[in-house]
Coordinates of C-alpha atoms in Angstrom, one line a residue:
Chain N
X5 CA 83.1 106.5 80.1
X6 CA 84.7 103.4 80.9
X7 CA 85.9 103.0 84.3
X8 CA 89.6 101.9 83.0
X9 CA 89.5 105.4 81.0
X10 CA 88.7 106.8 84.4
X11 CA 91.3 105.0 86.6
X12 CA 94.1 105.6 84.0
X13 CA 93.2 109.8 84.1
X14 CA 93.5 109.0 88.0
X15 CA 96.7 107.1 88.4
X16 CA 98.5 110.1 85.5
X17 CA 97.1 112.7 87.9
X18 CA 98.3 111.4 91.4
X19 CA 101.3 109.4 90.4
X20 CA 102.5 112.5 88.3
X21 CA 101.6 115.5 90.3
X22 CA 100.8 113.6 93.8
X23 CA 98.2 112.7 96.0
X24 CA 97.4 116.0 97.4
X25 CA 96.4 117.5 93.7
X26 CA 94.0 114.3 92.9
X27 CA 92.3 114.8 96.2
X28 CA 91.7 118.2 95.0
X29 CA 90.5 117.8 91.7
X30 CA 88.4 114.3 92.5
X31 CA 86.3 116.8 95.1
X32 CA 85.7 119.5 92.8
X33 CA 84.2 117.5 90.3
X34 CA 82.5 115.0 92.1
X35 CA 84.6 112.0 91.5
X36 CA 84.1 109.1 94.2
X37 CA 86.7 109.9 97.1
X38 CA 87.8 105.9 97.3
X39 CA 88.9 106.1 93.3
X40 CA 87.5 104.9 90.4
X41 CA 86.9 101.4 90.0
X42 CA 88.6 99.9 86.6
X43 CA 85.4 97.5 85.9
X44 CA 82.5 99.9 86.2
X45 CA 81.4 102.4 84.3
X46 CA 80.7 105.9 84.5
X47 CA 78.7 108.8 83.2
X48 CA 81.3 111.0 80.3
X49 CA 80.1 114.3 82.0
X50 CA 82.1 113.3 85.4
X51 CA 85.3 112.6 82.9
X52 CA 85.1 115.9 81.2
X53 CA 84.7 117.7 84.9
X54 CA 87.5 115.7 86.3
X55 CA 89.6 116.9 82.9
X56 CA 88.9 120.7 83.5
X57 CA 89.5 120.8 87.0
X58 CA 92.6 119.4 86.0
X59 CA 93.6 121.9 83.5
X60 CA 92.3 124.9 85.8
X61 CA 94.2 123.7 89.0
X62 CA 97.4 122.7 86.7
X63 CA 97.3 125.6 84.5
X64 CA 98.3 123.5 81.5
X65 CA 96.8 123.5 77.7
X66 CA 93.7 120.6 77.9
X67 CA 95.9 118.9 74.5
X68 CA 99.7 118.7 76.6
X69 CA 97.9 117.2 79.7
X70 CA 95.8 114.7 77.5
X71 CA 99.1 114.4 75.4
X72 CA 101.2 113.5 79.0
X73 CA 98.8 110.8 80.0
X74 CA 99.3 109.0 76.6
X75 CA 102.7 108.9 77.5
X76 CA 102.2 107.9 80.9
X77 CA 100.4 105.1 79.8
X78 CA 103.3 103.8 77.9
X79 CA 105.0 104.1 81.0
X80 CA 102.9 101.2 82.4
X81 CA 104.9 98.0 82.1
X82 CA 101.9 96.0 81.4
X83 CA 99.9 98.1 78.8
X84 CA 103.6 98.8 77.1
X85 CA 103.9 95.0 76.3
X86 CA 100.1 94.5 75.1
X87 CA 100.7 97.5 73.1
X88 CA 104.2 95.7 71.6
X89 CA 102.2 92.7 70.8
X90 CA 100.9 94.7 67.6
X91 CA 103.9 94.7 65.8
X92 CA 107.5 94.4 65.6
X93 CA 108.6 97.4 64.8
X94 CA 107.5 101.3 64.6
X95 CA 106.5 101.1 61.3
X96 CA 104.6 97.6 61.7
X97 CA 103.1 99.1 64.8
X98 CA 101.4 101.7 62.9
X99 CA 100.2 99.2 60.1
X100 CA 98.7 97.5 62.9
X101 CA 97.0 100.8 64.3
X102 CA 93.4 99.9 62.8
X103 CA 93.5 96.4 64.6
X104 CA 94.0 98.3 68.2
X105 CA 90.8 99.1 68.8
X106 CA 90.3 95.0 68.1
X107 CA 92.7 94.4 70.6
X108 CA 91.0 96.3 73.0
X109 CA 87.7 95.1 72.8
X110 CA 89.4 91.6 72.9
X111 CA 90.4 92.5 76.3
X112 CA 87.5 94.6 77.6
X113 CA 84.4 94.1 75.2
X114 CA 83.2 97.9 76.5
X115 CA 86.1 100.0 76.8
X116 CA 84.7 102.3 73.7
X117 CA 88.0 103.6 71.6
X118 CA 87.7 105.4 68.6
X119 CA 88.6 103.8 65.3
X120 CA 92.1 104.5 64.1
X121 CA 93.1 104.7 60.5
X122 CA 96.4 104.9 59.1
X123 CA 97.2 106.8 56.1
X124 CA 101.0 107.0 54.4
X125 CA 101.9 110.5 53.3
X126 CA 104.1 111.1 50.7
X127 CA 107.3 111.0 51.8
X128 CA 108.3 109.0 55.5
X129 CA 105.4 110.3 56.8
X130 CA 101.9 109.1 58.0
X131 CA 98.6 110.7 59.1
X132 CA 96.4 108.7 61.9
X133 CA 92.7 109.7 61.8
X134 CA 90.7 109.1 65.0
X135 CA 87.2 108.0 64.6
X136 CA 84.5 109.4 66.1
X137 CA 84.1 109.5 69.9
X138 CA 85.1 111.6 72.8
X139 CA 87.8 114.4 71.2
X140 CA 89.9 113.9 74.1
X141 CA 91.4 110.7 72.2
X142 CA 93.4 112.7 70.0
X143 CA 96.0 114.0 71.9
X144 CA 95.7 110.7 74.1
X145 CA 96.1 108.5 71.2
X146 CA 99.4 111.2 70.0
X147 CA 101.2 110.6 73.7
X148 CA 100.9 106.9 73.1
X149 CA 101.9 106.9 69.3
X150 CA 104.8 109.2 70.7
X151 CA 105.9 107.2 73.7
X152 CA 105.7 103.7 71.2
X153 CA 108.3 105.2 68.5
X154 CA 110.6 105.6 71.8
X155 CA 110.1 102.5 72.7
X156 CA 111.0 100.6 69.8
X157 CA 113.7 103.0 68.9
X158 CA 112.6 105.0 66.2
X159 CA 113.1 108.7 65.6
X160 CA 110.0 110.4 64.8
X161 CA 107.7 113.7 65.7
X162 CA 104.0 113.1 66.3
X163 CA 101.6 116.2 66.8
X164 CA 98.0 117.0 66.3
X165 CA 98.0 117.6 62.9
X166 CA 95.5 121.8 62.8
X167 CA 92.4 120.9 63.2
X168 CA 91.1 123.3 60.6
X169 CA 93.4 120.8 58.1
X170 CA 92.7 118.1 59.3
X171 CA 90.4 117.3 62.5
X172 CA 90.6 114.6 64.8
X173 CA 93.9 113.8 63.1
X174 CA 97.7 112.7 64.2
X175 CA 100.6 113.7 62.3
X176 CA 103.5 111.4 62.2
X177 CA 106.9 112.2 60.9
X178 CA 109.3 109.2 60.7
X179 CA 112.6 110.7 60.2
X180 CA 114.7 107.4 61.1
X181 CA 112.6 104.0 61.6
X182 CA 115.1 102.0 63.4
X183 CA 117.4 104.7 65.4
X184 CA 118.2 103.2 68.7
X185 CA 117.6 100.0 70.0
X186 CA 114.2 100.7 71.7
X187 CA 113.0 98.9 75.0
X188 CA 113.2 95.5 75.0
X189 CA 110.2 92.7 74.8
X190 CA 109.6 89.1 74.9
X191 CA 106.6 87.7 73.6
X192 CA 106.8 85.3 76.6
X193 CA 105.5 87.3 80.4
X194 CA 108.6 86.8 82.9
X195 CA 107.8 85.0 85.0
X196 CA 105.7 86.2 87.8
X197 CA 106.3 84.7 91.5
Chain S
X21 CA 88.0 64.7 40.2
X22 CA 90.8 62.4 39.2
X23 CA 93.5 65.0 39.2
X24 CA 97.1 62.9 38.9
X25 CA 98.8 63.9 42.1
X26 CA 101.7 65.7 41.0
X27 CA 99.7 67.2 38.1
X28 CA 100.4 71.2 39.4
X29 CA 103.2 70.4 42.0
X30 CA 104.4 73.4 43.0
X31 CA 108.3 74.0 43.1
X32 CA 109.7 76.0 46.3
X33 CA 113.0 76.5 47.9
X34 CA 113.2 75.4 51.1
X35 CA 114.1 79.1 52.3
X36 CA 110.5 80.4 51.0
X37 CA 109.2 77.5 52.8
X38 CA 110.7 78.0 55.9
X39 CA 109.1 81.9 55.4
X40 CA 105.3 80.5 55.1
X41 CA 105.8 77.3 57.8
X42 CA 109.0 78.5 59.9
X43 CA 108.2 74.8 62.1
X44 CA 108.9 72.3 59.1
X45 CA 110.7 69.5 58.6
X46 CA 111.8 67.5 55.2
X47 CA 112.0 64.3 55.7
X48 CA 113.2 61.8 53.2
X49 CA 112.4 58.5 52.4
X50 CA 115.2 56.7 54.8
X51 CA 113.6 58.8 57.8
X52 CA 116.5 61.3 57.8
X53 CA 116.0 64.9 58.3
X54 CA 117.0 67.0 55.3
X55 CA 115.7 70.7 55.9
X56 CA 114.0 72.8 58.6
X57 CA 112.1 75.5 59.1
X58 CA 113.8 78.7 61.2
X59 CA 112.0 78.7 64.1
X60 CA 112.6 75.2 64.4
X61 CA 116.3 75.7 64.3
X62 CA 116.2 77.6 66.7
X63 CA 114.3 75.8 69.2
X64 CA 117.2 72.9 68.7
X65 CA 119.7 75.5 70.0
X66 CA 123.3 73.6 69.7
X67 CA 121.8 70.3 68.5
X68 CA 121.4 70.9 64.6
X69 CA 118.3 68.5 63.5
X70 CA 119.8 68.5 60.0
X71 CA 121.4 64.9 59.2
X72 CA 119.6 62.6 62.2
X73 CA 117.3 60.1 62.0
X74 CA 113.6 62.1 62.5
X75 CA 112.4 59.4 65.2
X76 CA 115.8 59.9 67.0
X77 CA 115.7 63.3 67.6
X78 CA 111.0 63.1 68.0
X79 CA 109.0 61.0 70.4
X80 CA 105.3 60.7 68.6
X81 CA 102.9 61.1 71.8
X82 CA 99.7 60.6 70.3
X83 CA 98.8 58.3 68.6
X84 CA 100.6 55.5 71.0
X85 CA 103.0 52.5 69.4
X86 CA 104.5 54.6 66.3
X87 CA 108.2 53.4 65.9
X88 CA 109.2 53.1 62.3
X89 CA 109.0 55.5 59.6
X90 CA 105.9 53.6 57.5
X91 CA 104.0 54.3 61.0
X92 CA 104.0 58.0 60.8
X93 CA 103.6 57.9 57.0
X94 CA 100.3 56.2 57.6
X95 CA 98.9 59.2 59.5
X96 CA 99.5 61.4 56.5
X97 CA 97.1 64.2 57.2
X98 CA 96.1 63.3 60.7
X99 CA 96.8 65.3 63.5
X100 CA 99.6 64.0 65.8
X101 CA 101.1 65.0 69.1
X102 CA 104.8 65.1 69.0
X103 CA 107.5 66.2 71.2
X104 CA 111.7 67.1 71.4
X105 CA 113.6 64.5 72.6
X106 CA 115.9 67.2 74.1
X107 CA 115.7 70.5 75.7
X108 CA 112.5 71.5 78.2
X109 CA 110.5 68.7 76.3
X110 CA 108.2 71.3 74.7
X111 CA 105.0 70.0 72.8
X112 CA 103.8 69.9 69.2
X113 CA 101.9 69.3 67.0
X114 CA 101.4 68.6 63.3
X115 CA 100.5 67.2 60.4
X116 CA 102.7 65.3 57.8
X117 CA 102.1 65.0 54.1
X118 CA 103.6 63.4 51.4
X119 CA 106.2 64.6 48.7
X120 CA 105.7 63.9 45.3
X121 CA 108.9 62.4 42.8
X122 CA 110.2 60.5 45.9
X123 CA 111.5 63.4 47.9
X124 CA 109.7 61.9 51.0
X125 CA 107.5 64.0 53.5
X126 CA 106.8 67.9 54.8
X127 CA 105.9 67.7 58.3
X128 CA 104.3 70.9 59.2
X129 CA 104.7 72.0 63.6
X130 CA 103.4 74.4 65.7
X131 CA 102.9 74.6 69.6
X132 CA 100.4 73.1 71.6
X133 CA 98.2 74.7 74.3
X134 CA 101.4 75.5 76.4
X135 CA 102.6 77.8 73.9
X136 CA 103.1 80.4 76.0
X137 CA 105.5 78.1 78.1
X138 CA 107.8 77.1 74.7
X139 CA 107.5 81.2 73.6
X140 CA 109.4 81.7 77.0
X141 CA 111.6 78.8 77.4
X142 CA 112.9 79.2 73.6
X143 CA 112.9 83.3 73.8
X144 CA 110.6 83.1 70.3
X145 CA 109.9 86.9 68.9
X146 CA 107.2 87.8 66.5
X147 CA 109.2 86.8 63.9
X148 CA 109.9 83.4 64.7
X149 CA 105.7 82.7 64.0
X150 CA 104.6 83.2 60.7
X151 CA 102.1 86.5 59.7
X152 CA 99.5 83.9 59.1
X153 CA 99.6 82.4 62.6
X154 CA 97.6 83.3 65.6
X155 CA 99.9 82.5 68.4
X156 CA 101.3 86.2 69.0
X157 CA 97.2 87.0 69.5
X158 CA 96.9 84.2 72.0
X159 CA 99.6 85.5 73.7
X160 CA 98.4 89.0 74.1
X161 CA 95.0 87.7 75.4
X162 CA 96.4 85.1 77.6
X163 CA 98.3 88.3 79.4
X164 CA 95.2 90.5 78.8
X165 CA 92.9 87.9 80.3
X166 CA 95.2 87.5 83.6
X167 CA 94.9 91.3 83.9
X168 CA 91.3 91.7 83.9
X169 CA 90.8 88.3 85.4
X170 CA 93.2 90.2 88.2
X171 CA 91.3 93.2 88.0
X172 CA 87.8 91.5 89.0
X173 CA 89.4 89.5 92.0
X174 CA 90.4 92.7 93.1
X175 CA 87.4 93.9 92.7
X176 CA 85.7 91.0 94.2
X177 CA 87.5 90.9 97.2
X178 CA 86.6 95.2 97.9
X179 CA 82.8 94.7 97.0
X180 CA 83.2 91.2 99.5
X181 CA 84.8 93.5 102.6
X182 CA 82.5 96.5 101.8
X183 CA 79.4 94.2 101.9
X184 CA 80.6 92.2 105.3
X185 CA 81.0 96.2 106.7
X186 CA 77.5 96.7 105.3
X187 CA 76.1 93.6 107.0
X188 CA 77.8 94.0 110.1
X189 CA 76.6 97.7 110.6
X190 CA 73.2 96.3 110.0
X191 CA 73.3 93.9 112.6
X192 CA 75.2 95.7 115.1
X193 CA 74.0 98.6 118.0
X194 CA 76.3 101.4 116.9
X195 CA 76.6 102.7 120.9
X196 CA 76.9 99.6 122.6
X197 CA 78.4 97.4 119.3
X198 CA 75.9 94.6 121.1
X199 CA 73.5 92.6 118.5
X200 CA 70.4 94.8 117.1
X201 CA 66.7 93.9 116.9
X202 CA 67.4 92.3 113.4
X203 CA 70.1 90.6 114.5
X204 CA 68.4 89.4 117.6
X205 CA 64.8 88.8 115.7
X206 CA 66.9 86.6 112.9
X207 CA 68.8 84.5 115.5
X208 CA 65.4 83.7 117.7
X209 CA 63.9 82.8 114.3
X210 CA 67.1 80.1 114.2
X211 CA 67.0 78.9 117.8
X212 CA 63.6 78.6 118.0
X213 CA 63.7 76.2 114.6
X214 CA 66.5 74.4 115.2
X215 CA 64.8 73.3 119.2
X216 CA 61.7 72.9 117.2
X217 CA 63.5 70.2 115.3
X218 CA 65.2 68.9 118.6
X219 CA 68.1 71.0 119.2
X220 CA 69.1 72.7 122.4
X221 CA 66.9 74.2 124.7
X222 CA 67.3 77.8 125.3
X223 CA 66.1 80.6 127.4
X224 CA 65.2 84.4 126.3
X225 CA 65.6 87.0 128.7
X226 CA 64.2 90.5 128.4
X227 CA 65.6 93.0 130.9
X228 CA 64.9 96.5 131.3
X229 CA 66.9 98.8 132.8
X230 CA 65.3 100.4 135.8
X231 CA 66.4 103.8 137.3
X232 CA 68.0 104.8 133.8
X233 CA 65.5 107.5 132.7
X234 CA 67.0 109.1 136.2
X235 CA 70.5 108.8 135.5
X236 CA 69.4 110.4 131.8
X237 CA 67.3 113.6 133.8
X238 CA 70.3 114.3 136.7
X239 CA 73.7 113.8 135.2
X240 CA 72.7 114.1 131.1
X241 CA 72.5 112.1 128.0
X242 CA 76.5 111.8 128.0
X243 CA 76.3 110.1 131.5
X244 CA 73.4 108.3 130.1
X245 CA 75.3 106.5 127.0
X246 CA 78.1 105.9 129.3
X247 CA 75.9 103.8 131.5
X248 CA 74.4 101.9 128.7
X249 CA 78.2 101.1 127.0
X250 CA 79.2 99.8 130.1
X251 CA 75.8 98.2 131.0
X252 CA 76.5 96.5 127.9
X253 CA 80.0 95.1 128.9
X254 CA 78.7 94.0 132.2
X255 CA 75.7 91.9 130.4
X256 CA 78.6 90.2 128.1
X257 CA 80.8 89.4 131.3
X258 CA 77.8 87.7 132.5
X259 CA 77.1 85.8 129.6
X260 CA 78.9 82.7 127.5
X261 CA 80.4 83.0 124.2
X262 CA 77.8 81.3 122.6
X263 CA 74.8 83.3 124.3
X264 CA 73.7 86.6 122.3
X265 CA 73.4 89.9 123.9
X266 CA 71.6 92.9 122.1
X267 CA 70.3 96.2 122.6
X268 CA 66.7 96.3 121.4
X269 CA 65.8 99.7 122.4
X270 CA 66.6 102.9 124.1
X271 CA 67.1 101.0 127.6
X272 CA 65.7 97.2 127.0
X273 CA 68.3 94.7 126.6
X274 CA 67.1 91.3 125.2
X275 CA 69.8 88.1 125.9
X276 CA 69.4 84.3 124.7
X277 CA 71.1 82.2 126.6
X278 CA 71.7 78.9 124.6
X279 CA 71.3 75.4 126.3
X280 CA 69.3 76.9 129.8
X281 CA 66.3 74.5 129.9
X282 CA 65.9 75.1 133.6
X283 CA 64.1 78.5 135.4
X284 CA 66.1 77.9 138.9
X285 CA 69.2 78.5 136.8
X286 CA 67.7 81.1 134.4
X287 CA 66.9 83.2 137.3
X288 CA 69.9 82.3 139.2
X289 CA 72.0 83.6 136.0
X290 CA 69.4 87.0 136.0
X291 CA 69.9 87.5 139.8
X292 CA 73.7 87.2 139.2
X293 CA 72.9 89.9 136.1
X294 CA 70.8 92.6 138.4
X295 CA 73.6 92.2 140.8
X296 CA 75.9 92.7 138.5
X297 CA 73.7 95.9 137.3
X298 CA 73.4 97.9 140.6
X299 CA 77.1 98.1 141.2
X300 CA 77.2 101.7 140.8
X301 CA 78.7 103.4 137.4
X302 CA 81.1 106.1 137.8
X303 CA 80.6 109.0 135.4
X304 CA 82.2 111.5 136.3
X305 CA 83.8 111.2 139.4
X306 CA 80.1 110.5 140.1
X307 CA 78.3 107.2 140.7
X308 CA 75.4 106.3 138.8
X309 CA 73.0 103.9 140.2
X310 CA 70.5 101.7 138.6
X311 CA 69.3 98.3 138.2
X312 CA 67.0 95.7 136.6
X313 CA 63.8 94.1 135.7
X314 CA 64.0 90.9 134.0
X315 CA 61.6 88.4 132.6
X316 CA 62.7 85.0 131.1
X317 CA 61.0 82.6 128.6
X318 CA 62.0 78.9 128.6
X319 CA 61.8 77.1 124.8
X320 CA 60.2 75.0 126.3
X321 CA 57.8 72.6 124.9
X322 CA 56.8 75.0 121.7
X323 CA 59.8 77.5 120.7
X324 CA 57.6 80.0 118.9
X325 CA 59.8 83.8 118.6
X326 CA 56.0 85.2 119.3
X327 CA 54.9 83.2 121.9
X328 CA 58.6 83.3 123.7
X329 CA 58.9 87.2 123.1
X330 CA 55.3 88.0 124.6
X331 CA 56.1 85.7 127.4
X332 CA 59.5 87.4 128.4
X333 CA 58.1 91.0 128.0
X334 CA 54.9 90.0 130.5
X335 CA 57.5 88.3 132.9
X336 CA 59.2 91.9 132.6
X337 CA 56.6 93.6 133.4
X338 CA 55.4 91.7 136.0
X339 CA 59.0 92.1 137.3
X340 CA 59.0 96.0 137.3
X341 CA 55.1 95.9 138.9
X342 CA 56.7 93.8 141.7
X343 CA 59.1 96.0 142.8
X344 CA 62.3 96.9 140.4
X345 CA 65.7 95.0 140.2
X346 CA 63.9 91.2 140.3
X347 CA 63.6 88.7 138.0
X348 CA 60.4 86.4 137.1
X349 CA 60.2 83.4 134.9
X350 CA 57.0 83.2 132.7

């Protein structure tokens, strides 16, 4: 797994539940004591031990933690606005779903996301299916798509869509596109320094 | 291939227009501005462009010495550089071509490399760029490629400080914190070049601790590595900034003393040492007594590491044969 997939699992774990809880997990499943390092990467099995001495030390579903650190992500100033470069609003966002994993690779040639498809439903609805690649994506990909329709103000409910139904696959309800304001964003960086 | 020029002229509002170039200007015959595209508007602000003469309100930076409308029409199709008379003085460029029936010229804009500049100063959105245009994803890798670029200097700069650790460590005693044999066998290798090739002269000094293995058997191996750390500080005290002190074994200390061309001093400087040596080491509430053997080798003539080292250990030796806590000079 890519050390930036790492890193983020790292910083949602410490910043959210403190310092004393990473410590805890990183030892029990063998994760290097100084942090991952964004630029390197690392065997999946070390991710998926650092996941389930997560869930087992937090006692929370695998899905809602997964789910909270797609939201967390949001939470990041800077991956918030590469994530608004997509589109210009909610709906445009999602249009521009199957170019993300582009984007990505623009940014970081190996950083290994799933392929996302977008597919209207009848109705002011839309189904996201996740390509193949490490299931944890899902309920990543449904705390981002969540956190995003806050962000630029529309009303909607995203969930894992049963898996039985539908696998690997987000269910998005868009009950008002444009509802609130949403966060503001300039094309242009403010000016750092 | 001789297609009249107007033959499929296409008729469009200048609204539509403005939706598929939003940076263009009309331009009629007389030089006047007659329509513009939004974004262009808005990068105007207060000053509507509407009305004015195109080469009042336009400075053409490349190519040089165009001043009158027939100029620019020649360089129908050619890039040119332009920029706002007003405002932050942001860059263009574009392309002009020309209108069929007598309606004049379409001069089609867009930024320049300091887009990202013009996005800011103007407070452009997504929608003043048109869905055709690129800008938005330089943009998002301009900021994406300051983020990793920021990542690997971080980066950089741990992986520097955990490799200087790494080097030190390897080059240092860990009890003493004096030089190591690597240290001191790479440093030799330097001197001994650099006199070859008529640099300073320098002396290397082998001293042995005598009376240690003693200390080591009566007060133990605590009392023993006390002895050495301050054995160690006492050698430093004795020697210049520019000298090198290491530890090269369990109880032989090894010193070069840069620019000493002369045994009278050398074993002035190791006399000084040994006396140095033998004042007594409390451990303890307890002193510890010992001293030293010390053999020197000059550069000399031929500053060979083998020929120096072999040199200063037989002058050692020679030293401890003839009685403890003396110095020769091979």
């Amino acid at each position: 797994m890519h050390g930036l997939v790492n890193r983020s699992l790292q910083s949602f774990l410490r910043d959210t539940y403190g310092a004393p809880l990473w410590d805890q997990v990183a030892e029990a499943s063998g994760a290097p004591a100084e942090g991952f390092e964004a630029m390197f990467s690392y065997d999946d099995g070390l991710t998926d031990r650092l996941l389930d001495s997560a869930v087992g030390m937090l006692a929370k579903p695998r899905d809602a933690l997964l789910e909270d650190l797609g939201m967390f992500l949001v939470s990041l100033e800077p991956l918030r606005r590469l994530l608004r470069f997509s589109g210009v609003n909610y709906v445009d966002f999602l249009h521009s779903l199957d170019e993300l994993p582009e984007r990505a690779r623009l940014a970081v040639a190996e950083i290994g996301l799933p392929e996302l498809a977008l597919v209207p439903r009848e109705g002011e609805g839309f189904l996201v299916e996740v390509g193949p690649g490490h299931p944890g994506f899902v309920p990543v990909f449904a705390g981002i798509l969540r956190a995003m329709a806050d962000d630029y103000g529309a009303f909607a409910v995203v969930d894992i869509a049963d898996p039985r139904a539908a696998p690997n696959t987000i269910r998005v309800d868009l009950l008002e596109p444009q509802f609130a304001s949403g966060r503001r964003f300039d094309l242009g960086r403010p000016e750092v320094r | 291939m001789n297609a009249k020029p107007l033959q499929d002229a296409a008729l469009i509002g200048a609204d539509a227009l403005g939706r598929l170039m939003p940076m263009y200007l009309w331009i009629t015959p007389t030089g006047l501005i007659r329509a513009v595209g939004p974004t262009l508007v808005k990068l105007c602000g207060s000053a509507p462009l509407v009305g004015d003469r195109f080469l009042d309100r336009f400075q053409v930076d490349r190519p040089r010495g165009l001043y009158s409308m027939a100029d620019v029409q020649a360089l129908a199709g050619q890039r040119i550089h332009l920029s706002l008379r007003s405002g932050p003085g942001t860059s263009l460029r574009g392309q002009t071509q020309p209108l069929g029936g007598g309606q004049g010229w379409l001069l089609n804009l867009s930024f320049g490399i300091s887009v990202a500049e013009a996005v800011r100063d103007h407070r452009l959105t997504n929608a003043d760029f048109a869905p055709t245009d690129l800008t938005v994803e330089l943009l998002f890798l301009t900021e994406v490629k300051a983020a990793v670029m920021g990542e690997l200097a971080a980066l950089n700069a741990r992986l520097k400080r955990a490799h200087d650790e790494a080097e030190a460590r390897a080059l240092t005693d860990a009890l003493t914190g004096l030089a190591n044999r690597r240290a001191l066998d790479a440093e030799l290798a330097r001197d001994c070049a650099l006199a070859a090739r008529g640099g300073a002269p320098f002396a290397l000094m082998h001293l042995d601790l005598d009376f240690f293995k003693t200390v080591n058997d009566t007060f133990g191996h605590a009392a023993g590595d006390a002895v050495l750390v301050e054995a160690a500080r006492r050698l430093r005290g004795q020697t210049r900034a520019g000298d090198t002190v290491a530890r090269v074994g369990g109880d032989e200390f090894v010193l070069i003393l840069r620019g000493e061309a002369d045994a009278d001093t050398a074993a002035e400087v190791a006399a000084r040492i040994i006396g140095e040596l033998e004042r007594p080491i409390p451990f303890d509430g307890r002193p510890c007594r010992i001293s030293a053997s010390v053999g020197v080798a000059l550069s000399g003539r031929s500053p060979a590491p083998g020929r120096m080292q072999a040199e200063a250990d037989a002058a050692t030796y020679a030293a401890k044969r003839g009685g403890r806590g003396r110095c020769v000079v091979g």
